[in-house]
PDB file of C-alpha atoms in Angstrom:
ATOM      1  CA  UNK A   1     170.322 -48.874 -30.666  1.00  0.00           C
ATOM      2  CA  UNK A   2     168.788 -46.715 -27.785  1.00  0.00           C
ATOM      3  CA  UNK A   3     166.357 -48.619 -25.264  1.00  0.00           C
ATOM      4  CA  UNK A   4     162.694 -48.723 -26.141  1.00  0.00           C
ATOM      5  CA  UNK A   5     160.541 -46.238 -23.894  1.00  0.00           C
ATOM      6  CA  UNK A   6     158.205 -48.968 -23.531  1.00  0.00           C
ATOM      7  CA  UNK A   7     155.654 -52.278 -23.973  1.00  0.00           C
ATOM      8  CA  UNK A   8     153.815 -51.277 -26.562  1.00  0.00           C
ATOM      9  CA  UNK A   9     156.642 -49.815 -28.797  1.00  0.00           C
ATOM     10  CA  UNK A  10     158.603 -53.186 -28.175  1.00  0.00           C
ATOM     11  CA  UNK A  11     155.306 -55.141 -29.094  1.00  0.00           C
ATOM     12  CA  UNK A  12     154.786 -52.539 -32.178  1.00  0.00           C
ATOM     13  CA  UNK A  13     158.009 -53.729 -33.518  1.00  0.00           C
ATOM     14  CA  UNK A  14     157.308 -57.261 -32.812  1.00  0.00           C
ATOM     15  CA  UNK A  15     154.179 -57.005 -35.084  1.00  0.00           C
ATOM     16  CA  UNK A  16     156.034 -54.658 -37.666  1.00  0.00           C
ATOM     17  CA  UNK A  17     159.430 -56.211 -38.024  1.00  0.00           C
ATOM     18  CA  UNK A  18     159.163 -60.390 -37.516  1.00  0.00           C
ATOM     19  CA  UNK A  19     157.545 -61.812 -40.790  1.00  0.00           C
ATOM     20  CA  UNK A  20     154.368 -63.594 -40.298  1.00  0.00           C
ATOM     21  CA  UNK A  21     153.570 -61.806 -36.767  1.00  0.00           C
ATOM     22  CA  UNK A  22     149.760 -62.365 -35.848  1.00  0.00           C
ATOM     23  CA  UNK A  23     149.558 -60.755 -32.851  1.00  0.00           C
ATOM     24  CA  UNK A  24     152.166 -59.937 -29.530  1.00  0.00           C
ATOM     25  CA  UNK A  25     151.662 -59.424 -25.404  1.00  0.00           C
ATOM     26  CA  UNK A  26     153.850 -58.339 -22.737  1.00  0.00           C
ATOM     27  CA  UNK A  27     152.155 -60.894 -20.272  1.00  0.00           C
ATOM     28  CA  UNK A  28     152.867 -60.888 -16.006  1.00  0.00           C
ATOM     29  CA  UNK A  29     152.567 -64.728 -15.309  1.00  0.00           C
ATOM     30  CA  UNK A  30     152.535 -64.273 -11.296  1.00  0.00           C
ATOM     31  CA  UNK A  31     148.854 -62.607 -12.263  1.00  0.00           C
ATOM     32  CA  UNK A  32     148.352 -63.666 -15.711  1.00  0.00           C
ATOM     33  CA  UNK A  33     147.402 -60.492 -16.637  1.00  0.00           C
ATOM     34  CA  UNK A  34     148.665 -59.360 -20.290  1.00  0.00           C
ATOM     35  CA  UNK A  35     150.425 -55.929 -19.731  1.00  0.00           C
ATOM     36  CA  UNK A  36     149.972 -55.204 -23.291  1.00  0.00           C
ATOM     37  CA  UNK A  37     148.877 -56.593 -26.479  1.00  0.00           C
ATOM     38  CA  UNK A  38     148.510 -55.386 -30.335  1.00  0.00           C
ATOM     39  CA  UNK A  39     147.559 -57.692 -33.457  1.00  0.00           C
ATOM     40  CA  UNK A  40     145.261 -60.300 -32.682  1.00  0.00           C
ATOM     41  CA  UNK A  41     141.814 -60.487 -33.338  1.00  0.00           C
ATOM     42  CA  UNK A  42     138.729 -62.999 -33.651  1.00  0.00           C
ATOM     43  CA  UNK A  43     140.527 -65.491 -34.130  1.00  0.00           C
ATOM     44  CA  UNK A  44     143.323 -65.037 -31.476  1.00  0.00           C
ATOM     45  CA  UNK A  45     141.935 -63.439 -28.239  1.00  0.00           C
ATOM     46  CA  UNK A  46     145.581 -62.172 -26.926  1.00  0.00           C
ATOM     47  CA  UNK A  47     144.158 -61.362 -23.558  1.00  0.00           C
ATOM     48  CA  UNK A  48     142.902 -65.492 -23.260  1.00  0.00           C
ATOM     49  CA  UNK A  49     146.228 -66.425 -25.230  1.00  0.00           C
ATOM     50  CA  UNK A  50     148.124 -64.645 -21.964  1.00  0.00           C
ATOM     51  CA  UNK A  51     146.440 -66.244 -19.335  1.00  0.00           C
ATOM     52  CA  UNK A  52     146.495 -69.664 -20.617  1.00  0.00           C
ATOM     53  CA  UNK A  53     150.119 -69.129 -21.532  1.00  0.00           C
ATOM     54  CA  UNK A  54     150.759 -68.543 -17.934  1.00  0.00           C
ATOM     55  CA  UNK A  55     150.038 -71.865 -17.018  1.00  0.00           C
ATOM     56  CA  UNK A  56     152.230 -73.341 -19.480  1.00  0.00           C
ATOM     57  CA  UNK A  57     155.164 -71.406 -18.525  1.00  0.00           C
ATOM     58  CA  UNK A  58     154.524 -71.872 -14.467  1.00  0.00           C
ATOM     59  CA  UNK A  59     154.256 -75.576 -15.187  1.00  0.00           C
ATOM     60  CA  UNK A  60     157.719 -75.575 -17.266  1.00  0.00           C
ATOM     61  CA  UNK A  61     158.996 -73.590 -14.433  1.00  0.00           C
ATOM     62  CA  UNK A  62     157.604 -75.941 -11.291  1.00  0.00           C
ATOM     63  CA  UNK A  63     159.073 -78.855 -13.778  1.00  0.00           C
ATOM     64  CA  UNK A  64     162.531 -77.276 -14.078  1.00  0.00           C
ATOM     65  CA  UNK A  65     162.847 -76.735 -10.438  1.00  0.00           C
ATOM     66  CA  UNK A  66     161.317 -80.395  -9.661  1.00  0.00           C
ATOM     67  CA  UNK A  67     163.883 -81.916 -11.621  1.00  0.00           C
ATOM     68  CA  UNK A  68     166.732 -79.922 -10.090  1.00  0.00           C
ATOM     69  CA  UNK A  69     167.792 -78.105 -13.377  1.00  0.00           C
ATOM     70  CA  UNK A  70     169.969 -75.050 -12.489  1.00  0.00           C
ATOM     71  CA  UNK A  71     169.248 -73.458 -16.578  1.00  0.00           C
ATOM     72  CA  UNK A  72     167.261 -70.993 -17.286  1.00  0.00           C
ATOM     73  CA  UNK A  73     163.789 -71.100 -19.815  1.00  0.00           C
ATOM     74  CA  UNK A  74     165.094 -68.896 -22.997  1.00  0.00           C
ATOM     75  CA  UNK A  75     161.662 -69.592 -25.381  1.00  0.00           C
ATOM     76  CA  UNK A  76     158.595 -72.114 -25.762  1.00  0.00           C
ATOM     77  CA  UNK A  77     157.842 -73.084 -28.778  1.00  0.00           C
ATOM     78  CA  UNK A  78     154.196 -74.321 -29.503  1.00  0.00           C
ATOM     79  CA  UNK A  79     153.786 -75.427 -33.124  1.00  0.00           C
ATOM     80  CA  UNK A  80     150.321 -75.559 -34.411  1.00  0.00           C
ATOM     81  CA  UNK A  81     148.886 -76.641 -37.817  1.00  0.00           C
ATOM     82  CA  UNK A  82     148.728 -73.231 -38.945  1.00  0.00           C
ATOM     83  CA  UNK A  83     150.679 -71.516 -36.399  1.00  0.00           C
ATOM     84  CA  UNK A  84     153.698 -70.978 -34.189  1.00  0.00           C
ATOM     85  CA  UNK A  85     153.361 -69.662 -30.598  1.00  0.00           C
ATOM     86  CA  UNK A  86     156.676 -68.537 -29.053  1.00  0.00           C
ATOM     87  CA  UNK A  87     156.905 -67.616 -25.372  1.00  0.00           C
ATOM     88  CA  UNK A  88     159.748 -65.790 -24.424  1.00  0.00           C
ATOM     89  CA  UNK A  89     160.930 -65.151 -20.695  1.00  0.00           C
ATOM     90  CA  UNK A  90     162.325 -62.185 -19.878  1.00  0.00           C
ATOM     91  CA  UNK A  91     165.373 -61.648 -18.004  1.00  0.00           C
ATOM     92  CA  UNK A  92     167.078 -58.896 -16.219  1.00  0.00           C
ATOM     93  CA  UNK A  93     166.548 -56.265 -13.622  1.00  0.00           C
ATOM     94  CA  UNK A  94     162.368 -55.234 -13.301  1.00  0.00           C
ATOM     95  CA  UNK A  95     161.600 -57.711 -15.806  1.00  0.00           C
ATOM     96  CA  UNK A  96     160.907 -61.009 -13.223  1.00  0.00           C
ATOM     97  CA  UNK A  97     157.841 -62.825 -13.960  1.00  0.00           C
ATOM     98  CA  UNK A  98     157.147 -61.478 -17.173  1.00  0.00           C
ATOM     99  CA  UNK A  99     157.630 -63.168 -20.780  1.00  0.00           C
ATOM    100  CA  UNK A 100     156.882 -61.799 -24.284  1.00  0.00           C
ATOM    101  CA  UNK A 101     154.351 -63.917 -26.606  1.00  0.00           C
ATOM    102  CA  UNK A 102     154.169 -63.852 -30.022  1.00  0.00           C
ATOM    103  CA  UNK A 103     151.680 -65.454 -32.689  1.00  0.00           C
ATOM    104  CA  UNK A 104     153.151 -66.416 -35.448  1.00  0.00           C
ATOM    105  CA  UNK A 105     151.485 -67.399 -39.083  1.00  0.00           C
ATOM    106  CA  UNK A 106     153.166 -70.707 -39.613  1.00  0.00           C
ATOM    107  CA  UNK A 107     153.331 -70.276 -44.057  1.00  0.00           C
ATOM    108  CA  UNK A 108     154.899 -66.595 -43.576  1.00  0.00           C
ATOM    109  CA  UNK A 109     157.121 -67.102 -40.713  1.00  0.00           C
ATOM    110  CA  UNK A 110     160.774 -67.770 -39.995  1.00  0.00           C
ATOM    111  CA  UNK A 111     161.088 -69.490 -36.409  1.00  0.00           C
ATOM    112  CA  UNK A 112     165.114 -68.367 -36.397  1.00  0.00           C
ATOM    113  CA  UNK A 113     164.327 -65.094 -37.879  1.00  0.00           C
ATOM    114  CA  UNK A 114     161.436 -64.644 -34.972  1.00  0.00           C
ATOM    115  CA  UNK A 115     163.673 -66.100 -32.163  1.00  0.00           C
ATOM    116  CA  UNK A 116     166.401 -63.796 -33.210  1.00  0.00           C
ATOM    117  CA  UNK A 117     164.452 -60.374 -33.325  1.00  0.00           C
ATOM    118  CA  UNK A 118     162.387 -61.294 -30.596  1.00  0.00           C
ATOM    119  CA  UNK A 119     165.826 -61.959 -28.359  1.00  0.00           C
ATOM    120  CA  UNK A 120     166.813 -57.994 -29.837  1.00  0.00           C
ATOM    121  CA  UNK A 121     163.999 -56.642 -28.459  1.00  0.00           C
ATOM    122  CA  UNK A 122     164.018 -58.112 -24.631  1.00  0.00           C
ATOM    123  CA  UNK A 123     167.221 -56.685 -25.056  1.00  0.00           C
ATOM    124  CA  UNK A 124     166.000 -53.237 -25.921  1.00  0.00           C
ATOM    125  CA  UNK A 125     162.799 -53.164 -23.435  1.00  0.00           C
ATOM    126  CA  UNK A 126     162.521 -51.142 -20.757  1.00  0.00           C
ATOM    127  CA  UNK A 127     160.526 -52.133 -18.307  1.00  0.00           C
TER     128      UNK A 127
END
């Protein structure tokens, strides 16, 4: 498969291919700032979603490095009644300080499924 051009036709095929997909964001957590975000709504304010995401992956990150672990953060998973809420953190060259979030409907979802494809497409993003 040939890279992706770019965020929002890696988030496009978040939304499109993982079952259950709610809503996606390419999110910078040195700013907080979501780089891009489709789905969503009323009901899930992506551009909120980012920022307070941010300070759940800087405080995993400040933990990790208090308690001397040398690994590094592949997803967060935060399970809700209704929903999952995966945070992935993106590795490789340009992509430093960003992760990929994805809102998941908890009835329609696979978790596996969604931590596979959403694995295939940091792979394929082009930052």
């Amino acid at each position: 498969m040939t890279p992706m051009a770019n965020t929002e036709t890696a988030l496009k095929e978040a939304t499109t291919v993982i079952d259950g997909a709610l809503g996606a964001a390419l999110v910078d957590y040195t700013s907080g700032m979501a780089l891009g975000t489709i789905g969503g709504g009323k009901d899930l304010d992506l551009t909120v979603a980012a920022a307070g995401n941010t300070d759940v992956v800087r405080a995993k990150v400040r933990t990790m490095e208090m308690l001397g672990l040398q690994e590094e953060i592949e997803d967060i998973l935060i399970t809700l009644g209704t929903q999952y809420h995966l945070i992935r953190l993106l590795k490789g060259r340009g992509a430093n300080g960003l992760f990929l979030y994805l809102a998941l409907d908890k009835q329609r979802a696979n978790l596996a499924m969604a931590r596979h494809q959403l694995k295939k497409i940091e792979a394929e993003l082009e930052i």
